[in-house]
């Protein structure tokens, strides 16, 4: 039997079956919610007269997600992932309900902040579940499966969300997710009962939790700095960026901001690549809605090809397992993301038809599928068992803070330029994301420790 088939059987054997199916169900839910909300957000922004909070509606949940990540990481190390997972699901339900019933854009942002925090906690608990419940050789298969859960939502999510928004209103996109949350949580929670806790006695580490709160506030301040107006905007933004740099350091491996070889560069690469990709993604349906007059359903289809390519490439990476050099997939993936953002920039600058950017975005999705699982596998492989909660939290923080800072920054530029020249504002968004992707390519060369005297050293 092929190695890939054997791995597939083992993640679905009696010991792992319920955990695998439940974890995949939660990833499916996260993918559907992400693609659905990205699809209908231009409609929400227009109906609630909230264009100035468009970027905040995406950057804010990522910022609050950091708090959920840090708390969930410490909680999972202390008690195992089951209790934090249940708590996160309850908070997620509350946030979805508030967002769906929001009378104003500000209230919608509040709802997204709540379930953004919950989403961060779920991400970390799933990483801990993989680290504790699966041997090392099965982890690539699980991470590949996580990304594969984006395939069906990518195929039908944007179309369903756009059709629902057009037929009965965007609120039902949120309300429809409520039932999915209950079902997915009901699958995985019973299966996590026996997953062990860490032997670490590090406790709650209140200092890390406090720093995560400071970090979230800093990213929120950066997101909202354009609302201050005048010369105060760059001043507030600068202070917020400095606070982000200070507050994030205790939450990630030492040397991450200096791109130290090994685990620190894995985390920094993850932040840069995800920041570049998602920094452009949320503006793609917005561009097609504003520039080309596409309906929410048609504009949302711009995300379909990328989601399918992401999932299929991740599955392929998972089948290759540990037999291939992870650096090649990571570098190739970062380059593909840069290419996708460049096509978005050229589409705006040269007035090209939407299919050009959509084709480019499909390439970017394949790039994310190539590097995303590999970065996770490398990070856990570099970590001792008692550090897996911290590492999982650091990866999730990279996934949140990278896009959060990029979205907040490009949002400032977009809000400043949009009243005078909307197309120039879109072009600047994609140009900034291209620069971040280039940073990811540079850092990706340092994800593996250098070899000295036959051993790896940082």
Tab-separated table of C-alpha atoms in Angstrom:
chain	number	residue	atom	x	y	z
A	1	UNK	CA	0.000	0.000	0.000
A	2	UNK	CA	1.247	3.524	-0.770
A	3	UNK	CA	2.588	5.574	2.112
A	4	UNK	CA	-0.060	8.243	1.542
A	5	UNK	CA	-2.867	5.697	1.694
A	6	UNK	CA	-1.410	4.195	4.867
A	7	UNK	CA	-1.285	7.612	6.522
A	8	UNK	CA	-4.873	8.303	5.482
A	9	UNK	CA	-5.976	5.038	7.047
A	10	UNK	CA	-4.126	5.754	10.271
A	11	UNK	CA	-5.606	9.197	10.863
A	12	UNK	CA	-9.014	7.553	10.406
A	13	UNK	CA	-8.332	4.415	12.465
A	14	UNK	CA	-10.341	3.645	15.571
A	15	UNK	CA	-7.946	5.516	17.842
A	16	UNK	CA	-7.974	8.746	15.842
A	17	UNK	CA	-11.215	8.710	13.832
A	18	UNK	CA	-13.445	10.903	16.008
A	19	UNK	CA	-10.697	13.420	16.725
A	20	UNK	CA	-9.817	13.622	13.025
A	21	UNK	CA	-13.402	14.096	11.854
A	22	UNK	CA	-14.192	16.628	14.565
A	23	UNK	CA	-11.046	18.649	13.915
A	24	UNK	CA	-11.714	18.640	10.171
A	25	UNK	CA	-15.301	19.764	10.813
A	26	UNK	CA	-14.090	22.783	12.784
A	27	UNK	CA	-11.651	23.692	10.002
A	28	UNK	CA	-14.461	23.368	7.462
A	29	UNK	CA	-16.538	25.750	9.565
A	30	UNK	CA	-13.701	28.280	9.853
A	31	UNK	CA	-13.161	28.168	6.090
A	32	UNK	CA	-16.838	28.624	5.292
A	33	UNK	CA	-17.194	31.524	7.717
A	34	UNK	CA	-14.063	33.246	6.406
A	35	UNK	CA	-15.017	32.994	2.750
A	36	UNK	CA	-18.675	33.820	3.367
A	37	UNK	CA	-17.973	36.964	5.395
A	38	UNK	CA	-15.293	38.154	2.973
A	39	UNK	CA	-17.853	37.741	0.177
A	40	UNK	CA	-20.675	39.701	1.826
A	41	UNK	CA	-18.639	42.352	3.651
A	42	UNK	CA	-18.820	44.859	0.754
A	43	UNK	CA	-22.629	44.535	0.922
A	44	UNK	CA	-22.617	44.907	4.714
A	45	UNK	CA	-20.345	47.937	4.494
A	46	UNK	CA	-22.673	49.590	1.984
A	47	UNK	CA	-25.919	48.817	3.833
A	48	UNK	CA	-24.590	49.866	7.244
A	49	UNK	CA	-22.725	52.880	5.817
A	50	UNK	CA	-19.496	51.582	7.323
A	51	UNK	CA	-16.812	51.881	4.648
A	52	UNK	CA	-14.463	53.529	7.146
A	53	UNK	CA	-14.603	50.398	9.335
A	54	UNK	CA	-14.121	47.896	6.499
A	55	UNK	CA	-10.492	47.076	7.319
A	56	UNK	CA	-11.193	47.164	11.073
A	57	UNK	CA	-13.863	44.490	10.605
A	58	UNK	CA	-11.059	42.150	9.491
A	59	UNK	CA	-8.042	43.404	11.437
A	60	UNK	CA	-9.950	43.701	14.733
A	61	UNK	CA	-10.905	40.012	15.052
A	62	UNK	CA	-7.322	39.034	14.265
A	63	UNK	CA	-6.093	41.342	17.030
A	64	UNK	CA	-8.477	39.973	19.668
A	65	UNK	CA	-7.721	36.489	18.436
A	66	UNK	CA	-4.244	36.878	19.911
A	67	UNK	CA	-5.700	37.013	23.419
A	68	UNK	CA	-7.664	33.846	22.736
A	69	UNK	CA	-4.560	32.160	21.372
A	70	UNK	CA	-2.363	32.905	24.362
A	71	UNK	CA	-5.034	31.977	26.902
A	72	UNK	CA	-5.906	28.794	25.013
A	73	UNK	CA	-2.245	27.793	24.693
A	74	UNK	CA	-1.626	28.119	28.430
A	75	UNK	CA	-4.985	26.567	29.293
A	76	UNK	CA	-4.372	23.602	26.985
A	77	UNK	CA	-0.928	22.962	28.483
A	78	UNK	CA	-2.452	23.051	31.952
A	79	UNK	CA	-5.655	21.010	31.493
A	80	UNK	CA	-5.644	19.628	27.964
A	81	UNK	CA	-7.537	21.147	25.011
A	82	UNK	CA	-11.086	19.989	25.808
A	83	UNK	CA	-12.217	22.700	28.248
A	84	UNK	CA	-10.757	25.659	26.331
A	85	UNK	CA	-12.348	24.277	23.170
A	86	UNK	CA	-15.812	24.213	24.753
A	87	UNK	CA	-15.366	27.741	26.127
A	88	UNK	CA	-14.225	29.037	22.752
A	89	UNK	CA	-17.251	27.500	21.037
A	90	UNK	CA	-19.631	29.294	23.415
A	91	UNK	CA	-17.898	32.632	22.831
A	92	UNK	CA	-17.954	32.012	19.069
A	93	UNK	CA	-21.727	31.485	19.179
A	94	UNK	CA	-22.202	34.739	21.086
A	95	UNK	CA	-20.076	36.705	18.644
A	96	UNK	CA	-21.831	35.301	15.575
A	97	UNK	CA	-25.214	36.186	17.088
A	98	UNK	CA	-24.139	39.770	17.829
A	99	UNK	CA	-22.717	40.222	14.311
A	100	UNK	CA	-25.824	38.820	12.659
A	101	UNK	CA	-28.136	41.111	14.639
A	102	UNK	CA	-25.881	44.205	14.396
A	103	UNK	CA	-27.847	47.442	13.777
A	104	UNK	CA	-24.670	49.367	12.851
A	105	UNK	CA	-21.227	48.641	11.473
A	106	UNK	CA	-19.756	49.319	14.906
A	107	UNK	CA	-21.875	46.570	16.460
A	108	UNK	CA	-20.921	44.209	13.674
A	109	UNK	CA	-17.270	44.872	14.508
A	110	UNK	CA	-18.015	44.104	18.173
A	111	UNK	CA	-19.505	40.746	17.211
A	112	UNK	CA	-16.513	39.945	15.030
A	113	UNK	CA	-14.170	40.894	17.863
A	114	UNK	CA	-15.879	38.352	20.117
A	115	UNK	CA	-15.759	35.472	17.695
A	116	UNK	CA	-12.317	36.537	16.548
A	117	UNK	CA	-11.086	35.902	20.084
A	118	UNK	CA	-12.875	32.557	20.066
A	119	UNK	CA	-11.438	31.665	16.675
A	120	UNK	CA	-7.916	32.266	17.937
A	121	UNK	CA	-8.532	29.906	20.833
A	122	UNK	CA	-9.937	27.205	18.543
A	123	UNK	CA	-6.900	27.437	16.251
A	124	UNK	CA	-4.462	26.865	19.097
A	125	UNK	CA	-6.449	24.042	20.660
A	126	UNK	CA	-6.534	22.228	17.323
A	127	UNK	CA	-2.758	22.541	16.999
A	128	UNK	CA	-2.393	21.127	20.499
A	129	UNK	CA	-4.779	18.296	19.629
A	130	UNK	CA	-2.583	17.368	16.657
A	131	UNK	CA	0.577	17.574	18.742
A	132	UNK	CA	-0.822	15.436	21.588
A	133	UNK	CA	-3.034	12.925	19.767
A	134	UNK	CA	-0.942	12.097	16.683
A	135	UNK	CA	2.610	10.786	16.236
A	136	UNK	CA	5.001	12.978	14.302
A	137	UNK	CA	4.688	11.044	11.038
A	138	UNK	CA	0.919	11.675	10.901
A	139	UNK	CA	1.064	15.424	11.550
A	140	UNK	CA	1.769	16.431	7.929
A	141	UNK	CA	-1.336	14.477	6.917
A	142	UNK	CA	-3.461	16.293	9.487
A	143	UNK	CA	-2.202	19.747	8.531
A	144	UNK	CA	-2.745	18.900	4.875
A	145	UNK	CA	-6.261	17.772	5.760
A	146	UNK	CA	-6.928	21.021	7.615
A	147	UNK	CA	-6.144	23.000	4.495
A	148	UNK	CA	-8.132	20.560	2.337
A	149	UNK	CA	-11.210	21.494	4.353
A	150	UNK	CA	-11.123	24.762	2.396
A	151	UNK	CA	-11.898	23.024	-0.910
A	152	UNK	CA	-15.666	22.546	-0.561
A	153	UNK	CA	-16.224	25.925	1.162
A	154	UNK	CA	-14.174	27.543	-1.599
A	155	UNK	CA	-16.352	25.881	-4.237
A	156	UNK	CA	-19.722	26.696	-2.708
A	157	UNK	CA	-19.147	29.159	0.141
A	158	UNK	CA	-18.884	32.421	-1.841
A	159	UNK	CA	-21.778	31.453	-4.103
A	160	UNK	CA	-23.996	30.424	-1.171
A	161	UNK	CA	-23.106	33.535	0.837
A	162	UNK	CA	-23.713	35.819	-2.143
A	163	UNK	CA	-27.006	34.124	-2.992
A	164	UNK	CA	-28.213	34.263	0.623
A	165	UNK	CA	-27.248	37.940	0.912
A	166	UNK	CA	-29.092	38.762	-2.308
A	167	UNK	CA	-32.192	36.669	-1.527
A	168	UNK	CA	-32.873	37.095	2.198
A	169	UNK	CA	-30.146	39.438	3.473
A	170	UNK	CA	-26.574	39.184	4.686
A	171	UNK	CA	-27.634	38.588	8.316
A	172	UNK	CA	-28.639	35.038	7.486
A	173	UNK	CA	-25.093	34.305	6.435
A	174	UNK	CA	-24.122	34.739	10.098
A	175	UNK	CA	-27.182	32.987	11.510
A	176	UNK	CA	-26.592	30.011	9.247
A	177	UNK	CA	-23.134	29.546	10.739
A	178	UNK	CA	-24.598	29.151	14.246
A	179	UNK	CA	-25.898	25.654	13.527
A	180	UNK	CA	-22.555	24.653	12.001
A	181	UNK	CA	-20.705	25.717	15.163
A	182	UNK	CA	-22.917	23.557	17.361
A	183	UNK	CA	-22.591	20.535	15.065
A	184	UNK	CA	-18.799	20.753	14.672
A	185	UNK	CA	-18.197	21.248	18.394
A	186	UNK	CA	-20.484	18.340	19.203
A	187	UNK	CA	-18.310	16.102	17.051
A	188	UNK	CA	-14.895	16.894	18.482
A	189	UNK	CA	-15.497	17.626	22.175
A	190	UNK	CA	-16.398	14.038	23.192
A	191	UNK	CA	-13.403	12.736	21.239
A	192	UNK	CA	-10.944	14.989	23.078
A	193	UNK	CA	-11.806	13.634	26.519
A	194	UNK	CA	-8.771	11.380	26.675
A	195	UNK	CA	-6.177	13.713	25.190
A	196	UNK	CA	-3.485	14.246	27.784
A	197	UNK	CA	-2.405	17.506	29.325
A	198	UNK	CA	1.193	18.704	29.215
A	199	UNK	CA	3.639	17.745	31.955
A	200	UNK	CA	4.690	21.380	32.117
A	201	UNK	CA	4.074	23.244	35.377
A	202	UNK	CA	4.401	26.687	33.759
A	203	UNK	CA	0.898	27.598	34.907
A	204	UNK	CA	-1.128	30.453	33.473
A	205	UNK	CA	1.786	32.840	32.866
A	206	UNK	CA	-0.258	36.012	33.499
A	207	UNK	CA	2.505	38.187	32.041
A	208	UNK	CA	2.033	36.579	28.616
A	209	UNK	CA	-1.719	37.072	28.833
A	210	UNK	CA	-1.194	40.734	29.785
A	211	UNK	CA	1.155	41.235	26.821
A	212	UNK	CA	-1.418	39.638	24.508
A	213	UNK	CA	-3.989	42.193	25.694
A	214	UNK	CA	-1.528	45.039	25.051
A	215	UNK	CA	-0.809	43.605	21.606
A	216	UNK	CA	-4.503	43.381	20.756
A	217	UNK	CA	-5.082	46.966	21.893
A	218	UNK	CA	-2.119	48.152	19.820
A	219	UNK	CA	-3.394	46.468	16.643
A	220	UNK	CA	-6.881	47.863	17.264
A	221	UNK	CA	-5.410	51.334	17.766
A	222	UNK	CA	-3.505	50.964	14.509
A	223	UNK	CA	-6.702	49.895	12.749
A	224	UNK	CA	-8.665	52.840	14.108
A	225	UNK	CA	-5.945	55.471	13.740
A	226	UNK	CA	-7.398	56.684	10.437
A	227	UNK	CA	-10.549	57.676	12.325
A	228	UNK	CA	-8.573	60.248	14.337
A	229	UNK	CA	-7.920	62.383	11.272
A	230	UNK	CA	-5.352	65.024	10.444
A	231	UNK	CA	-1.754	64.895	11.597
A	232	UNK	CA	-2.772	62.752	14.573
A	233	UNK	CA	-3.298	59.717	12.322
A	234	UNK	CA	0.392	59.036	11.540
A	235	UNK	CA	1.349	59.775	15.153
A	236	UNK	CA	-1.170	57.298	16.550
A	237	UNK	CA	-0.186	54.743	13.924
A	238	UNK	CA	3.518	55.054	14.757
A	239	UNK	CA	2.917	54.640	18.493
A	240	UNK	CA	0.701	51.618	17.810
A	241	UNK	CA	3.350	49.952	15.620
A	242	UNK	CA	5.988	50.454	18.313
A	243	UNK	CA	3.643	48.908	20.885
A	244	UNK	CA	2.998	45.961	18.578
A	245	UNK	CA	6.747	45.313	18.287
A	246	UNK	CA	7.203	45.514	22.065
A	247	UNK	CA	4.156	43.479	23.063
A	248	UNK	CA	4.611	40.650	20.564
A	249	UNK	CA	8.146	39.741	21.635
A	250	UNK	CA	7.223	37.764	24.801
A	251	UNK	CA	4.602	35.840	22.802
A	252	UNK	CA	6.864	34.441	20.087
A	253	UNK	CA	10.202	32.584	20.079
A	254	UNK	CA	13.239	34.732	20.965
A	255	UNK	CA	14.866	36.215	17.884
A	256	UNK	CA	11.747	36.115	15.699
A	257	UNK	CA	11.794	39.828	14.858
A	258	UNK	CA	15.494	39.485	13.948
A	259	UNK	CA	14.793	36.446	11.745
A	260	UNK	CA	17.015	34.136	13.758
A	261	UNK	CA	17.511	30.800	12.017
A	262	UNK	CA	15.198	27.902	12.766
A	263	UNK	CA	11.932	28.258	14.671
A	264	UNK	CA	12.040	32.098	14.895
A	265	UNK	CA	12.256	32.411	11.100
A	266	UNK	CA	9.500	29.826	10.665
A	267	UNK	CA	7.206	32.029	12.742
A	268	UNK	CA	8.276	35.244	10.972
A	269	UNK	CA	7.821	33.655	7.536
A	270	UNK	CA	4.335	32.580	8.549
A	271	UNK	CA	3.500	36.131	9.646
A	272	UNK	CA	4.840	37.746	6.474
A	273	UNK	CA	3.290	35.333	3.976
A	274	UNK	CA	-0.103	35.254	5.680
A	275	UNK	CA	-0.057	39.031	6.125
A	276	UNK	CA	0.659	39.571	2.438
A	277	UNK	CA	-1.941	37.072	1.239
A	278	UNK	CA	-4.843	38.081	3.468
A	279	UNK	CA	-3.917	41.745	3.187
A	280	UNK	CA	-4.841	41.505	-0.473
A	281	UNK	CA	-7.607	38.910	-0.288
A	282	UNK	CA	-10.231	40.948	1.552
A	283	UNK	CA	-9.965	43.719	-1.033
A	284	UNK	CA	-10.393	41.443	-4.064
A	285	UNK	CA	-14.216	41.003	-3.886
A	286	UNK	CA	-14.427	44.669	-2.818
A	287	UNK	CA	-12.548	45.689	-5.982
A	288	UNK	CA	-14.817	43.679	-8.262
A	289	UNK	CA	-17.928	45.007	-6.532
A	290	UNK	CA	-16.867	48.650	-6.792
A	291	UNK	CA	-14.968	48.703	-10.095
A	292	UNK	CA	-16.812	46.091	-12.133
A	293	UNK	CA	-20.251	46.193	-10.516
A	294	UNK	CA	-20.326	42.453	-9.853
A	295	UNK	CA	-22.916	40.968	-7.514
A	296	UNK	CA	-21.736	39.599	-4.154
A	297	UNK	CA	-22.022	36.036	-5.480
A	298	UNK	CA	-19.938	36.721	-8.590
A	299	UNK	CA	-17.396	38.840	-6.709
A	300	UNK	CA	-17.033	36.099	-4.102
A	301	UNK	CA	-16.176	33.567	-6.786
A	302	UNK	CA	-12.815	35.314	-7.038
A	303	UNK	CA	-11.883	33.370	-3.900
A	304	UNK	CA	-13.020	29.969	-5.154
A	305	UNK	CA	-10.045	29.021	-7.310
A	306	UNK	CA	-7.577	30.053	-4.622
A	307	UNK	CA	-9.366	28.064	-1.940
A	308	UNK	CA	-9.476	24.916	-4.071
A	309	UNK	CA	-5.823	25.301	-5.085
A	310	UNK	CA	-4.841	25.832	-1.437
A	311	UNK	CA	-6.593	22.653	-0.349
A	312	UNK	CA	-5.348	20.445	-3.176
A	313	UNK	CA	-1.750	21.613	-2.821
A	314	UNK	CA	-1.898	21.029	0.920
A	315	UNK	CA	-3.144	17.498	0.360
A	316	UNK	CA	-0.259	16.883	-2.017
A	317	UNK	CA	2.208	18.229	0.531
A	318	UNK	CA	0.669	16.006	3.187
A	319	UNK	CA	1.110	12.905	1.015
A	320	UNK	CA	4.771	13.725	0.507
A	321	UNK	CA	5.152	13.823	4.301
A	322	UNK	CA	8.693	14.025	5.625
A	323	UNK	CA	10.220	12.685	2.401
A	324	UNK	CA	10.819	16.120	0.891
A	325	UNK	CA	12.809	19.163	1.905
A	326	UNK	CA	10.307	21.570	3.495
A	327	UNK	CA	12.346	24.609	2.491
A	328	UNK	CA	11.567	24.121	-1.202
A	329	UNK	CA	7.802	24.124	-0.652
A	330	UNK	CA	7.992	27.128	1.636
A	331	UNK	CA	10.067	29.231	-0.761
A	332	UNK	CA	7.971	28.258	-3.766
A	333	UNK	CA	4.802	29.040	-1.870
A	334	UNK	CA	5.983	32.488	-0.801
A	335	UNK	CA	6.965	33.292	-4.392
A	336	UNK	CA	3.541	32.185	-5.661
A	337	UNK	CA	1.852	34.516	-3.157
A	338	UNK	CA	3.962	37.411	-4.436
A	339	UNK	CA	2.955	36.578	-8.028
A	340	UNK	CA	-0.735	36.559	-7.095
A	341	UNK	CA	-0.500	39.969	-5.447
A	342	UNK	CA	1.398	41.342	-8.440
A	343	UNK	CA	-1.432	40.243	-10.743
A	344	UNK	CA	-3.891	42.060	-8.486
A	345	UNK	CA	-1.786	45.207	-8.705
A	346	UNK	CA	-1.516	44.953	-12.500
A	347	UNK	CA	-5.263	44.342	-12.812
A	348	UNK	CA	-5.967	47.627	-11.069
A	349	UNK	CA	-3.143	49.663	-12.594
A	350	UNK	CA	-3.746	48.563	-16.199
A	351	UNK	CA	-7.520	48.167	-16.050
A	352	UNK	CA	-7.325	44.440	-16.820
A	353	UNK	CA	-10.449	42.231	-16.636
A	354	UNK	CA	-11.268	40.450	-13.364
A	355	UNK	CA	-10.240	37.008	-14.658
A	356	UNK	CA	-6.579	38.083	-14.662
A	357	UNK	CA	-6.580	38.750	-10.911
A	358	UNK	CA	-8.677	35.628	-10.293
A	359	UNK	CA	-6.162	33.471	-12.163
A	360	UNK	CA	-3.318	35.070	-10.236
A	361	UNK	CA	-5.119	34.531	-6.956
A	362	UNK	CA	-5.463	30.844	-7.754
A	363	UNK	CA	-1.672	30.698	-8.037
A	364	UNK	CA	-1.435	32.402	-4.656
A	365	UNK	CA	-3.789	29.855	-3.114
A	366	UNK	CA	-1.576	27.044	-4.390
A	367	UNK	CA	1.407	28.837	-2.863
A	368	UNK	CA	-0.295	29.027	0.517
A	369	UNK	CA	-1.085	25.331	0.306
A	370	UNK	CA	2.565	24.603	-0.428
A	371	UNK	CA	4.052	26.501	2.496
A	372	UNK	CA	1.327	26.588	5.177
A	373	UNK	CA	1.422	22.929	6.315
A	374	UNK	CA	5.205	22.775	5.981
A	375	UNK	CA	5.679	25.741	8.291
A	376	UNK	CA	3.433	24.129	10.912
A	377	UNK	CA	5.228	20.787	10.703
A	378	UNK	CA	8.641	22.461	10.997
A	379	UNK	CA	7.539	24.514	13.986
A	380	UNK	CA	6.222	21.531	15.951
A	381	UNK	CA	9.265	19.490	14.971
A	382	UNK	CA	11.553	22.154	16.454
A	383	UNK	CA	9.596	22.134	19.755
A	384	UNK	CA	9.851	19.924	22.823
A	385	UNK	CA	6.530	18.381	23.997
A	386	UNK	CA	6.236	20.821	26.904
A	387	UNK	CA	6.656	23.739	24.468
A	388	UNK	CA	4.032	22.653	21.945
A	389	UNK	CA	1.335	24.851	23.464
A	390	UNK	CA	3.627	27.893	23.259
A	391	UNK	CA	4.703	27.062	19.711
A	392	UNK	CA	1.126	26.473	18.576
A	393	UNK	CA	0.193	29.802	20.119
A	394	UNK	CA	3.149	31.532	18.420
A	395	UNK	CA	2.144	30.152	15.014
A	396	UNK	CA	-1.431	31.255	15.507
A	397	UNK	CA	-0.247	34.689	16.653
A	398	UNK	CA	1.819	34.951	13.468
A	399	UNK	CA	-1.303	34.077	11.465
A	400	UNK	CA	-3.204	36.839	13.260
A	401	UNK	CA	-0.676	39.622	13.758
A	402	UNK	CA	0.815	39.381	10.268
A	403	UNK	CA	-2.546	39.953	8.539
A	404	UNK	CA	-3.757	42.216	11.359
A	405	UNK	CA	-0.875	44.669	11.033
A	406	UNK	CA	-0.928	44.560	7.229
A	407	UNK	CA	-4.695	45.072	7.076
A	408	UNK	CA	-4.566	47.891	9.579
A	409	UNK	CA	-1.741	49.621	7.718
A	410	UNK	CA	-3.200	49.293	4.235
A	411	UNK	CA	-6.568	50.297	5.682
A	412	UNK	CA	-5.090	53.620	6.750
A	413	UNK	CA	-3.758	54.189	3.238
A	414	UNK	CA	-6.996	53.026	1.622
A	415	UNK	CA	-9.162	55.325	3.745
A	416	UNK	CA	-6.868	58.289	3.070
A	417	UNK	CA	-6.751	57.842	-0.717
A	418	UNK	CA	-10.209	56.382	-1.476
A	419	UNK	CA	-12.204	59.653	-1.410
A	420	UNK	CA	-9.938	61.183	-4.085
A	421	UNK	CA	-9.108	58.116	-6.214
A	422	UNK	CA	-10.666	54.742	-5.421
A	423	UNK	CA	-8.648	52.760	-7.961
A	424	UNK	CA	-5.380	54.253	-6.733
A	425	UNK	CA	-6.382	53.198	-3.216
A	426	UNK	CA	-6.821	49.587	-4.364
A	427	UNK	CA	-3.505	49.712	-6.228
A	428	UNK	CA	-1.678	50.875	-3.114
A	429	UNK	CA	-3.203	48.040	-1.087
A	430	UNK	CA	-1.837	45.431	-3.489
A	431	UNK	CA	1.527	47.204	-3.804
A	432	UNK	CA	2.007	47.188	-0.033
A	433	UNK	CA	1.102	43.498	0.125
A	434	UNK	CA	3.651	42.739	-2.602
A	435	UNK	CA	6.380	44.255	-0.428
A	436	UNK	CA	5.339	42.117	2.550
A	437	UNK	CA	5.375	38.993	0.373
A	438	UNK	CA	8.909	39.861	-0.763
A	439	UNK	CA	9.919	40.016	2.909
A	440	UNK	CA	8.465	36.540	3.383
A	441	UNK	CA	10.603	35.176	0.547
A	442	UNK	CA	13.764	36.617	2.101
A	443	UNK	CA	13.012	35.256	5.573
A	444	UNK	CA	12.002	31.827	4.248
A	445	UNK	CA	15.659	31.144	3.402
A	446	UNK	CA	16.358	30.980	7.148
A	447	UNK	CA	13.688	28.517	8.295
A	448	UNK	CA	16.179	25.691	8.676
A	449	UNK	CA	19.059	25.898	11.169
A	450	UNK	CA	22.480	25.794	9.607
A	451	UNK	CA	24.449	22.573	9.832
A	452	UNK	CA	27.681	22.549	11.814
A	453	UNK	CA	29.748	19.412	12.409
A	454	UNK	CA	26.878	17.179	11.355
A	455	UNK	CA	24.276	18.765	13.641
A	456	UNK	CA	21.754	21.536	13.322
A	457	UNK	CA	22.294	24.703	15.319
A	458	UNK	CA	20.313	27.957	15.388
